[in-house]
Amino acid sequence: MSMTPKKISIIGSGNVASHLLIWIRDAGHVISSVYTRKQSSISEEFHRRSSLDYQGEIVDYILIATNDDSIEKIADELRNTGHAIILHTSGTVSMDTLALPKFKGYGVLYPLQTLQKGRSISLAKVPFLIEANTETVLGNLQQFCESCQLTTKSVSSDDRLMYHLSAVISSNFVNHLFYIAEKNLSTDNLNFDILRPLIEETIAKAFEKGAYESQTGPAKRGDSETMNKHLDLLKQENYKDIYKLISESIISEYRSE
């Protein structure tokens, strides 16, 4: 690491916080403290703060890695942060939430990836969407990320929100569809893992050809007989509704072909 090690304080102990603090520490920086409301495995490994008053503690960055609803309240409660750059890690909360006179510099460090405790992932492969209140702060943040071998893309709060929406659709929603498929198969003691090659090829095609050109299946063909058979197999009404809604959307997109 070419830059002088930075002192970092992290607020939170969830999925994002647990991945970031280990990665930042392993990059050679110092995790000076972790603020959590209650004792956790993270606060057992690192020095746990019991207050959001930084009187007597000098840090370079304070990362608010909590749920979105807590960010504004935590920012209001921060005291004596000195020249620390205040960052939040949310995909949806505007950077302007941190635009308080007491902060010299502030911004966003958002990992565009699904992160879960206990699952190892290389953050070097994750795009981090960043934003800062001044060019100087942005430059410092970029240098810090480079020292951690993180890939960054500077985007506005509006663009970050659109990326987050697309991430929810392509990750959270798709994963729920995987769950429905897995649940249906397990009901008849069938194997979800047999779908792995299909899922992997679907994802590969979407990036190679584009999702629109890669679409196949009964809805695109307008095969109502097959779709009705599928609907008869679905036992839960909400699953039927999901099937109908997505099928209707596909039919609408390809109707003119």
PDB file of C-alpha atoms in Angstrom:
ATOM      1  CA  MET A   1       0.000   0.000   0.000  1.00  0.00           C
ATOM      2  CA  SER A   2       1.580   3.277  -1.159  1.00  0.00           C
ATOM      3  CA  MET A   3      -0.415   5.692   1.002  1.00  0.00           C
ATOM      4  CA  THR A   4      -0.080   6.276   4.729  1.00  0.00           C
ATOM      5  CA  PRO A   5      -2.422   3.928   6.648  1.00  0.00           C
ATOM      6  CA  LYS A   6      -5.724   5.604   7.472  1.00  0.00           C
ATOM      7  CA  LYS A   7      -7.677   5.296  10.702  1.00  0.00           C
ATOM      8  CA  ILE A   8     -11.231   4.109  10.118  1.00  0.00           C
ATOM      9  CA  SER A   9     -14.227   3.962  12.419  1.00  0.00           C
ATOM     10  CA  ILE A  10     -17.190   1.894  11.281  1.00  0.00           C
ATOM     11  CA  ILE A  11     -20.737   2.330  12.526  1.00  0.00           C
ATOM     12  CA  GLY A  12     -22.734  -0.878  12.158  1.00  0.00           C
ATOM     13  CA  SER A  13     -22.182  -4.626  12.333  1.00  0.00           C
ATOM     14  CA  GLY A  14     -24.306  -5.963   9.475  1.00  0.00           C
ATOM     15  CA  ASN A  15     -23.442  -7.578   6.169  1.00  0.00           C
ATOM     16  CA  VAL A  16     -21.732  -4.561   4.569  1.00  0.00           C
ATOM     17  CA  ALA A  17     -19.867  -3.514   7.717  1.00  0.00           C
ATOM     18  CA  SER A  18     -18.549  -7.018   8.380  1.00  0.00           C
ATOM     19  CA  HIS A  19     -17.088  -7.330   4.866  1.00  0.00           C
ATOM     20  CA  LEU A  20     -15.684  -3.806   4.670  1.00  0.00           C
ATOM     21  CA  LEU A  21     -13.867  -3.710   7.982  1.00  0.00           C
ATOM     22  CA  ILE A  22     -12.015  -6.980   7.348  1.00  0.00           C
ATOM     23  CA  TRP A  23     -11.091  -5.927   3.809  1.00  0.00           C
ATOM     24  CA  ILE A  24      -9.924  -2.458   4.894  1.00  0.00           C
ATOM     25  CA  ARG A  25      -7.886  -3.892   7.762  1.00  0.00           C
ATOM     26  CA  ASP A  26      -6.253  -6.490   5.519  1.00  0.00           C
ATOM     27  CA  ALA A  27      -5.318  -3.675   3.096  1.00  0.00           C
ATOM     28  CA  GLY A  28      -3.147  -2.213   5.856  1.00  0.00           C
ATOM     29  CA  HIS A  29      -5.407   0.442   7.330  1.00  0.00           C
ATOM     30  CA  VAL A  30      -6.370   0.704  10.988  1.00  0.00           C
ATOM     31  CA  ILE A  31      -9.885  -0.047  12.253  1.00  0.00           C
ATOM     32  CA  SER A  32      -9.778   2.254  15.273  1.00  0.00           C
ATOM     33  CA  SER A  33     -13.289   1.441  16.503  1.00  0.00           C
ATOM     34  CA  VAL A  34     -16.627  -0.122  15.667  1.00  0.00           C
ATOM     35  CA  TYR A  35     -19.887   1.343  16.959  1.00  0.00           C
ATOM     36  CA  THR A  36     -22.661  -1.189  17.584  1.00  0.00           C
ATOM     37  CA  ARG A  37     -25.780  -0.963  19.725  1.00  0.00           C
ATOM     38  CA  LYS A  38     -25.133  -4.405  21.201  1.00  0.00           C
ATOM     39  CA  GLN A  39     -22.250  -6.842  21.536  1.00  0.00           C
ATOM     40  CA  SER A  40     -21.508  -8.799  18.365  1.00  0.00           C
ATOM     41  CA  SER A  41     -18.788 -10.974  16.879  1.00  0.00           C
ATOM     42  CA  ILE A  42     -17.426  -7.862  15.155  1.00  0.00           C
ATOM     43  CA  SER A  43     -17.281  -5.782  18.320  1.00  0.00           C
ATOM     44  CA  GLU A  44     -15.567  -8.673  20.088  1.00  0.00           C
ATOM     45  CA  GLU A  45     -12.760  -8.640  17.503  1.00  0.00           C
ATOM     46  CA  PHE A  46     -12.438  -4.850  17.219  1.00  0.00           C
ATOM     47  CA  HIS A  47     -12.624  -2.055  19.777  1.00  0.00           C
ATOM     48  CA  ARG A  48     -16.291  -1.338  20.406  1.00  0.00           C
ATOM     49  CA  ARG A  49     -17.482   2.248  20.742  1.00  0.00           C
ATOM     50  CA  SER A  50     -20.394   2.947  23.042  1.00  0.00           C
ATOM     51  CA  SER A  51     -20.821   6.567  21.922  1.00  0.00           C
ATOM     52  CA  LEU A  52     -21.042   8.559  18.696  1.00  0.00           C
ATOM     53  CA  ASP A  53     -18.967  11.341  20.280  1.00  0.00           C
ATOM     54  CA  TYR A  54     -15.440  11.217  18.837  1.00  0.00           C
ATOM     55  CA  GLN A  55     -13.928  13.555  21.413  1.00  0.00           C
ATOM     56  CA  GLY A  56     -10.327  12.429  21.924  1.00  0.00           C
ATOM     57  CA  GLU A  57     -10.272  10.029  18.971  1.00  0.00           C
ATOM     58  CA  ILE A  58      -8.766  11.158  15.662  1.00  0.00           C
ATOM     59  CA  VAL A  59      -9.947   9.215  12.600  1.00  0.00           C
ATOM     60  CA  ASP A  60      -9.684   9.800   8.859  1.00  0.00           C
ATOM     61  CA  TYR A  61     -12.943   8.149   7.772  1.00  0.00           C
ATOM     62  CA  ILE A  62     -16.183   7.342   9.562  1.00  0.00           C
ATOM     63  CA  LEU A  63     -18.274   4.782   7.655  1.00  0.00           C
ATOM     64  CA  ILE A  64     -21.986   4.618   8.423  1.00  0.00           C
ATOM     65  CA  ALA A  65     -22.737   1.045   7.347  1.00  0.00           C
ATOM     66  CA  THR A  66     -26.220   0.635   8.798  1.00  0.00           C
ATOM     67  CA  ASN A  67     -29.726   0.181   7.430  1.00  0.00           C
ATOM     68  CA  ASP A  68     -30.950   3.116   5.359  1.00  0.00           C
ATOM     69  CA  ASP A  69     -33.479   4.328   7.919  1.00  0.00           C
ATOM     70  CA  SER A  70     -30.761   4.930  10.525  1.00  0.00           C
ATOM     71  CA  ILE A  71     -28.315   6.998   8.467  1.00  0.00           C
ATOM     72  CA  GLU A  72     -29.853  10.448   8.981  1.00  0.00           C
ATOM     73  CA  LYS A  73     -30.334   9.907  12.717  1.00  0.00           C
ATOM     74  CA  ILE A  74     -26.755   8.683  13.159  1.00  0.00           C
ATOM     75  CA  ALA A  75     -25.362  11.616  11.168  1.00  0.00           C
ATOM     76  CA  ASP A  76     -27.268  14.006  13.456  1.00  0.00           C
ATOM     77  CA  GLU A  77     -25.891  12.296  16.561  1.00  0.00           C
ATOM     78  CA  LEU A  78     -22.224  12.330  15.492  1.00  0.00           C
ATOM     79  CA  ARG A  79     -20.093  14.702  17.553  1.00  0.00           C
ATOM     80  CA  ASN A  80     -16.510  15.999  17.426  1.00  0.00           C
ATOM     81  CA  THR A  81     -15.646  14.252  14.157  1.00  0.00           C
ATOM     82  CA  GLY A  82     -12.880  16.749  13.391  1.00  0.00           C
ATOM     83  CA  HIS A  83     -11.555  16.467   9.849  1.00  0.00           C
ATOM     84  CA  ALA A  84     -12.857  12.942   9.338  1.00  0.00           C
ATOM     85  CA  ILE A  85     -14.613  12.249   6.035  1.00  0.00           C
ATOM     86  CA  ILE A  86     -18.101  10.889   6.759  1.00  0.00           C
ATOM     87  CA  LEU A  87     -19.336   8.208   4.357  1.00  0.00           C
ATOM     88  CA  HIS A  88     -22.463   6.117   4.157  1.00  0.00           C
ATOM     89  CA  THR A  89     -22.696   2.834   2.247  1.00  0.00           C
ATOM     90  CA  SER A  90     -26.325   2.950   1.066  1.00  0.00           C
ATOM     91  CA  GLY A  91     -27.516   2.466  -2.492  1.00  0.00           C
ATOM     92  CA  THR A  92     -30.646   4.599  -2.014  1.00  0.00           C
ATOM     93  CA  VAL A  93     -29.922   7.398   0.470  1.00  0.00           C
ATOM     94  CA  SER A  94     -28.901  10.728  -1.082  1.00  0.00           C
ATOM     95  CA  MET A  95     -25.444  12.056  -0.294  1.00  0.00           C
ATOM     96  CA  ASP A  96     -27.163  15.298   0.788  1.00  0.00           C
ATOM     97  CA  THR A  97     -28.361  13.491   3.918  1.00  0.00           C
ATOM     98  CA  LEU A  98     -24.811  14.058   5.199  1.00  0.00           C
ATOM     99  CA  ALA A  99     -24.719  17.753   4.201  1.00  0.00           C
ATOM    100  CA  LEU A 100     -24.372  19.044   7.754  1.00  0.00           C
ATOM    101  CA  PRO A 101     -22.210  22.085   8.623  1.00  0.00           C
ATOM    102  CA  LYS A 102     -20.288  20.081  11.225  1.00  0.00           C
ATOM    103  CA  PHE A 103     -18.848  17.759   8.554  1.00  0.00           C
ATOM    104  CA  LYS A 104     -15.797  19.006   6.623  1.00  0.00           C
ATOM    105  CA  GLY A 105     -16.126  16.323   4.001  1.00  0.00           C
ATOM    106  CA  TYR A 106     -18.683  13.636   3.237  1.00  0.00           C
ATOM    107  CA  GLY A 107     -19.716  11.196   0.574  1.00  0.00           C
ATOM    108  CA  VAL A 108     -20.861   7.710  -0.372  1.00  0.00           C
ATOM    109  CA  LEU A 109     -19.062   4.372  -0.668  1.00  0.00           C
ATOM    110  CA  TYR A 110     -21.656   1.903  -1.987  1.00  0.00           C
ATOM    111  CA  PRO A 111     -20.708  -1.695  -2.917  1.00  0.00           C
ATOM    112  CA  LEU A 112     -22.882  -2.857  -5.807  1.00  0.00           C
ATOM    113  CA  GLN A 113     -23.018  -6.469  -4.666  1.00  0.00           C
ATOM    114  CA  THR A 114     -25.083  -8.788  -2.517  1.00  0.00           C
ATOM    115  CA  LEU A 115     -23.115  -9.339   0.697  1.00  0.00           C
ATOM    116  CA  GLN A 116     -23.877 -11.805   3.477  1.00  0.00           C
ATOM    117  CA  LYS A 117     -22.093 -12.575   6.730  1.00  0.00           C
ATOM    118  CA  GLY A 118     -20.212 -15.850   6.656  1.00  0.00           C
ATOM    119  CA  ARG A 119     -19.891 -15.890   2.863  1.00  0.00           C
ATOM    120  CA  SER A 120     -16.430 -14.982   1.605  1.00  0.00           C
ATOM    121  CA  ILE A 121     -16.209 -12.685  -1.406  1.00  0.00           C
ATOM    122  CA  SER A 122     -13.380 -10.684  -2.952  1.00  0.00           C
ATOM    123  CA  LEU A 123     -14.295  -7.002  -2.796  1.00  0.00           C
ATOM    124  CA  ALA A 124     -11.673  -6.401  -5.500  1.00  0.00           C
ATOM    125  CA  LYS A 125     -14.254  -7.761  -7.951  1.00  0.00           C
ATOM    126  CA  VAL A 126     -17.054  -5.520  -6.682  1.00  0.00           C
ATOM    127  CA  PRO A 127     -17.830  -2.135  -8.296  1.00  0.00           C
ATOM    128  CA  PHE A 128     -18.037   0.592  -5.638  1.00  0.00           C
ATOM    129  CA  LEU A 129     -20.195   3.578  -6.564  1.00  0.00           C
ATOM    130  CA  ILE A 130     -18.727   6.679  -4.953  1.00  0.00           C
ATOM    131  CA  GLU A 131     -19.737  10.302  -4.510  1.00  0.00           C
ATOM    132  CA  ALA A 132     -18.297  13.217  -2.536  1.00  0.00           C
ATOM    133  CA  ASN A 133     -19.188  16.797  -1.671  1.00  0.00           C
ATOM    134  CA  THR A 134     -15.989  18.279  -3.203  1.00  0.00           C
ATOM    135  CA  GLU A 135     -13.455  17.261  -5.824  1.00  0.00           C
ATOM    136  CA  THR A 136     -10.779  17.153  -3.139  1.00  0.00           C
ATOM    137  CA  VAL A 137     -12.771  14.731  -0.992  1.00  0.00           C
ATOM    138  CA  LEU A 138     -13.570  12.649  -4.081  1.00  0.00           C
ATOM    139  CA  GLY A 139      -9.884  12.451  -4.954  1.00  0.00           C
ATOM    140  CA  ASN A 140      -8.996  11.391  -1.406  1.00  0.00           C
ATOM    141  CA  LEU A 141     -11.723   8.771  -1.464  1.00  0.00           C
ATOM    142  CA  GLN A 142     -10.511   7.404  -4.812  1.00  0.00           C
ATOM    143  CA  GLN A 143      -6.945   7.145  -3.485  1.00  0.00           C
ATOM    144  CA  PHE A 144      -8.165   5.381  -0.360  1.00  0.00           C
ATOM    145  CA  CYS A 145     -10.160   2.896  -2.469  1.00  0.00           C
ATOM    146  CA  GLU A 146      -7.162   2.286  -4.739  1.00  0.00           C
ATOM    147  CA  SER A 147      -5.056   1.479  -1.674  1.00  0.00           C
ATOM    148  CA  CYS A 148      -7.696  -1.130  -0.778  1.00  0.00           C
ATOM    149  CA  GLN A 149      -7.695  -2.476  -4.369  1.00  0.00           C
ATOM    150  CA  LEU A 150     -11.316  -1.456  -4.819  1.00  0.00           C
ATOM    151  CA  THR A 151     -12.742  -0.576  -8.237  1.00  0.00           C
ATOM    152  CA  THR A 152     -14.727   2.671  -8.165  1.00  0.00           C
ATOM    153  CA  LYS A 153     -17.158   4.529 -10.386  1.00  0.00           C
ATOM    154  CA  SER A 154     -18.113   8.122  -9.565  1.00  0.00           C
ATOM    155  CA  VAL A 155     -21.882   8.586  -9.927  1.00  0.00           C
ATOM    156  CA  SER A 156     -24.570  10.996  -8.742  1.00  0.00           C
ATOM    157  CA  SER A 157     -27.121  10.092  -6.065  1.00  0.00           C
ATOM    158  CA  ASP A 158     -29.824   9.813  -8.745  1.00  0.00           C
ATOM    159  CA  ASP A 159     -27.755   7.422 -10.846  1.00  0.00           C
ATOM    160  CA  ARG A 160     -26.841   5.370  -7.791  1.00  0.00           C
ATOM    161  CA  LEU A 161     -30.526   4.990  -6.959  1.00  0.00           C
ATOM    162  CA  MET A 162     -31.215   3.744 -10.493  1.00  0.00           C
ATOM    163  CA  TYR A 163     -28.339   1.257 -10.208  1.00  0.00           C
ATOM    164  CA  HIS A 164     -29.805   0.086  -6.898  1.00  0.00           C
ATOM    165  CA  LEU A 165     -33.265  -0.389  -8.427  1.00  0.00           C
ATOM    166  CA  SER A 166     -31.754  -2.449 -11.246  1.00  0.00           C
ATOM    167  CA  ALA A 167     -29.717  -4.443  -8.711  1.00  0.00           C
ATOM    168  CA  VAL A 168     -32.853  -5.281  -6.707  1.00  0.00           C
ATOM    169  CA  ILE A 169     -34.654  -6.455  -9.850  1.00  0.00           C
ATOM    170  CA  SER A 170     -31.733  -8.498 -11.197  1.00  0.00           C
ATOM    171  CA  SER A 171     -30.593  -9.947  -7.857  1.00  0.00           C
ATOM    172  CA  ASN A 172     -33.248  -9.885  -5.134  1.00  0.00           C
ATOM    173  CA  PHE A 173     -36.205 -10.473  -7.448  1.00  0.00           C
ATOM    174  CA  VAL A 174     -34.408 -13.113  -9.501  1.00  0.00           C
ATOM    175  CA  ASN A 175     -33.299 -14.882  -6.313  1.00  0.00           C
ATOM    176  CA  HIS A 176     -36.929 -15.004  -5.172  1.00  0.00           C
ATOM    177  CA  LEU A 177     -37.836 -16.645  -8.479  1.00  0.00           C
ATOM    178  CA  PHE A 178     -35.052 -19.173  -7.819  1.00  0.00           C
ATOM    179  CA  TYR A 179     -36.681 -19.809  -4.442  1.00  0.00           C
ATOM    180  CA  ILE A 180     -40.084 -20.426  -6.054  1.00  0.00           C
ATOM    181  CA  ALA A 181     -38.514 -22.850  -8.530  1.00  0.00           C
ATOM    182  CA  GLU A 182     -36.576 -24.591  -5.746  1.00  0.00           C
ATOM    183  CA  LYS A 183     -39.686 -24.862  -3.558  1.00  0.00           C
ATOM    184  CA  ASN A 184     -41.826 -26.294  -6.356  1.00  0.00           C
ATOM    185  CA  LEU A 185     -39.217 -28.906  -7.217  1.00  0.00           C
ATOM    186  CA  SER A 186     -38.615 -29.916  -3.603  1.00  0.00           C
ATOM    187  CA  THR A 187     -42.344 -30.502  -3.116  1.00  0.00           C
ATOM    188  CA  ASP A 188     -42.063 -33.412  -5.551  1.00  0.00           C
ATOM    189  CA  ASN A 189     -38.579 -34.413  -4.326  1.00  0.00           C
ATOM    190  CA  LEU A 190     -36.974 -33.102  -7.505  1.00  0.00           C
ATOM    191  CA  ASN A 191     -33.501 -31.560  -7.724  1.00  0.00           C
ATOM    192  CA  PHE A 192     -33.060 -27.771  -8.011  1.00  0.00           C
ATOM    193  CA  ASP A 193     -29.354 -28.216  -8.822  1.00  0.00           C
ATOM    194  CA  ILE A 194     -30.247 -29.638 -12.245  1.00  0.00           C
ATOM    195  CA  LEU A 195     -31.131 -26.047 -13.240  1.00  0.00           C
ATOM    196  CA  ARG A 196     -27.587 -24.768 -12.633  1.00  0.00           C
ATOM    197  CA  PRO A 197     -26.379 -25.073 -16.277  1.00  0.00           C
ATOM    198  CA  LEU A 198     -29.581 -23.383 -17.479  1.00  0.00           C
ATOM    199  CA  ILE A 199     -29.212 -20.511 -15.009  1.00  0.00           C
ATOM    200  CA  GLU A 200     -25.528 -20.025 -15.815  1.00  0.00           C
ATOM    201  CA  GLU A 201     -26.213 -19.977 -19.582  1.00  0.00           C
ATOM    202  CA  THR A 202     -29.110 -17.535 -19.120  1.00  0.00           C
ATOM    203  CA  ILE A 203     -26.830 -15.090 -17.286  1.00  0.00           C
ATOM    204  CA  ALA A 204     -23.979 -15.538 -19.777  1.00  0.00           C
ATOM    205  CA  LYS A 205     -26.280 -14.862 -22.757  1.00  0.00           C
ATOM    206  CA  ALA A 206     -27.778 -11.780 -21.130  1.00  0.00           C
ATOM    207  CA  PHE A 207     -24.344 -10.153 -20.959  1.00  0.00           C
ATOM    208  CA  GLU A 208     -23.085 -11.434 -24.308  1.00  0.00           C
ATOM    209  CA  LYS A 209     -26.166 -10.738 -26.459  1.00  0.00           C
ATOM    210  CA  GLY A 210     -28.257  -8.466 -24.243  1.00  0.00           C
ATOM    211  CA  ALA A 211     -31.265  -9.558 -22.226  1.00  0.00           C
ATOM    212  CA  TYR A 212     -33.813  -8.576 -24.880  1.00  0.00           C
ATOM    213  CA  GLU A 213     -32.187 -10.664 -27.630  1.00  0.00           C
ATOM    214  CA  SER A 214     -31.686 -13.605 -25.244  1.00  0.00           C
ATOM    215  CA  GLN A 215     -35.342 -14.046 -24.280  1.00  0.00           C
ATOM    216  CA  THR A 216     -36.885 -17.459 -25.017  1.00  0.00           C
ATOM    217  CA  GLY A 217     -39.790 -19.453 -23.583  1.00  0.00           C
ATOM    218  CA  PRO A 218     -43.564 -19.880 -23.883  1.00  0.00           C
ATOM    219  CA  ALA A 219     -44.482 -16.257 -23.136  1.00  0.00           C
ATOM    220  CA  LYS A 220     -42.301 -14.931 -25.949  1.00  0.00           C
ATOM    221  CA  ARG A 221     -43.775 -17.551 -28.297  1.00  0.00           C
ATOM    222  CA  GLY A 222     -47.307 -16.774 -27.160  1.00  0.00           C
ATOM    223  CA  ASP A 223     -47.758 -20.424 -26.189  1.00  0.00           C
ATOM    224  CA  SER A 224     -50.875 -20.098 -24.020  1.00  0.00           C
ATOM    225  CA  GLU A 225     -51.390 -23.868 -23.778  1.00  0.00           C
ATOM    226  CA  THR A 226     -48.038 -24.377 -22.056  1.00  0.00           C
ATOM    227  CA  MET A 227     -48.535 -21.360 -19.805  1.00  0.00           C
ATOM    228  CA  ASN A 228     -51.897 -22.705 -18.661  1.00  0.00           C
ATOM    229  CA  LYS A 229     -50.295 -26.052 -17.811  1.00  0.00           C
ATOM    230  CA  HIS A 230     -47.713 -24.238 -15.725  1.00  0.00           C
ATOM    231  CA  LEU A 231     -50.379 -22.247 -13.907  1.00  0.00           C
ATOM    232  CA  ASP A 232     -52.209 -25.477 -13.036  1.00  0.00           C
ATOM    233  CA  LEU A 233     -49.013 -26.786 -11.394  1.00  0.00           C
ATOM    234  CA  LEU A 234     -48.560 -23.714  -9.192  1.00  0.00           C
ATOM    235  CA  LYS A 235     -50.389 -24.250  -5.905  1.00  0.00           C
ATOM    236  CA  GLN A 236     -50.034 -20.814  -4.295  1.00  0.00           C
ATOM    237  CA  GLU A 237     -52.140 -17.983  -5.704  1.00  0.00           C
ATOM    238  CA  ASN A 238     -49.366 -15.402  -5.266  1.00  0.00           C
ATOM    239  CA  TYR A 239     -47.032 -17.596  -7.338  1.00  0.00           C
ATOM    240  CA  LYS A 240     -49.694 -17.784 -10.052  1.00  0.00           C
ATOM    241  CA  ASP A 241     -49.953 -13.986  -9.960  1.00  0.00           C
ATOM    242  CA  ILE A 242     -46.169 -13.623 -10.350  1.00  0.00           C
ATOM    243  CA  TYR A 243     -46.170 -16.060 -13.277  1.00  0.00           C
ATOM    244  CA  LYS A 244     -49.021 -14.202 -14.995  1.00  0.00           C
ATOM    245  CA  LEU A 245     -47.535 -10.752 -14.406  1.00  0.00           C
ATOM    246  CA  ILE A 246     -44.093 -11.630 -15.768  1.00  0.00           C
ATOM    247  CA  SER A 247     -45.572 -13.545 -18.699  1.00  0.00           C
ATOM    248  CA  GLU A 248     -47.790 -10.586 -19.590  1.00  0.00           C
ATOM    249  CA  SER A 249     -44.782  -8.265 -19.445  1.00  0.00           C
ATOM    250  CA  ILE A 250     -42.801 -10.545 -21.796  1.00  0.00           C
ATOM    251  CA  ILE A 251     -45.771 -10.834 -24.203  1.00  0.00           C
ATOM    252  CA  SER A 252     -46.116  -7.028 -24.214  1.00  0.00           C
ATOM    253  CA  GLU A 253     -42.430  -6.494 -25.034  1.00  0.00           C
ATOM    254  CA  TYR A 254     -42.389  -8.947 -27.967  1.00  0.00           C
ATOM    255  CA  ARG A 255     -45.960  -8.521 -29.251  1.00  0.00           C
ATOM    256  CA  SER A 256     -44.921  -6.727 -32.457  1.00  0.00           C
ATOM    257  CA  GLU A 257     -42.416  -9.402 -33.524  1.00  0.00           C
TER     258      GLU A 257
END
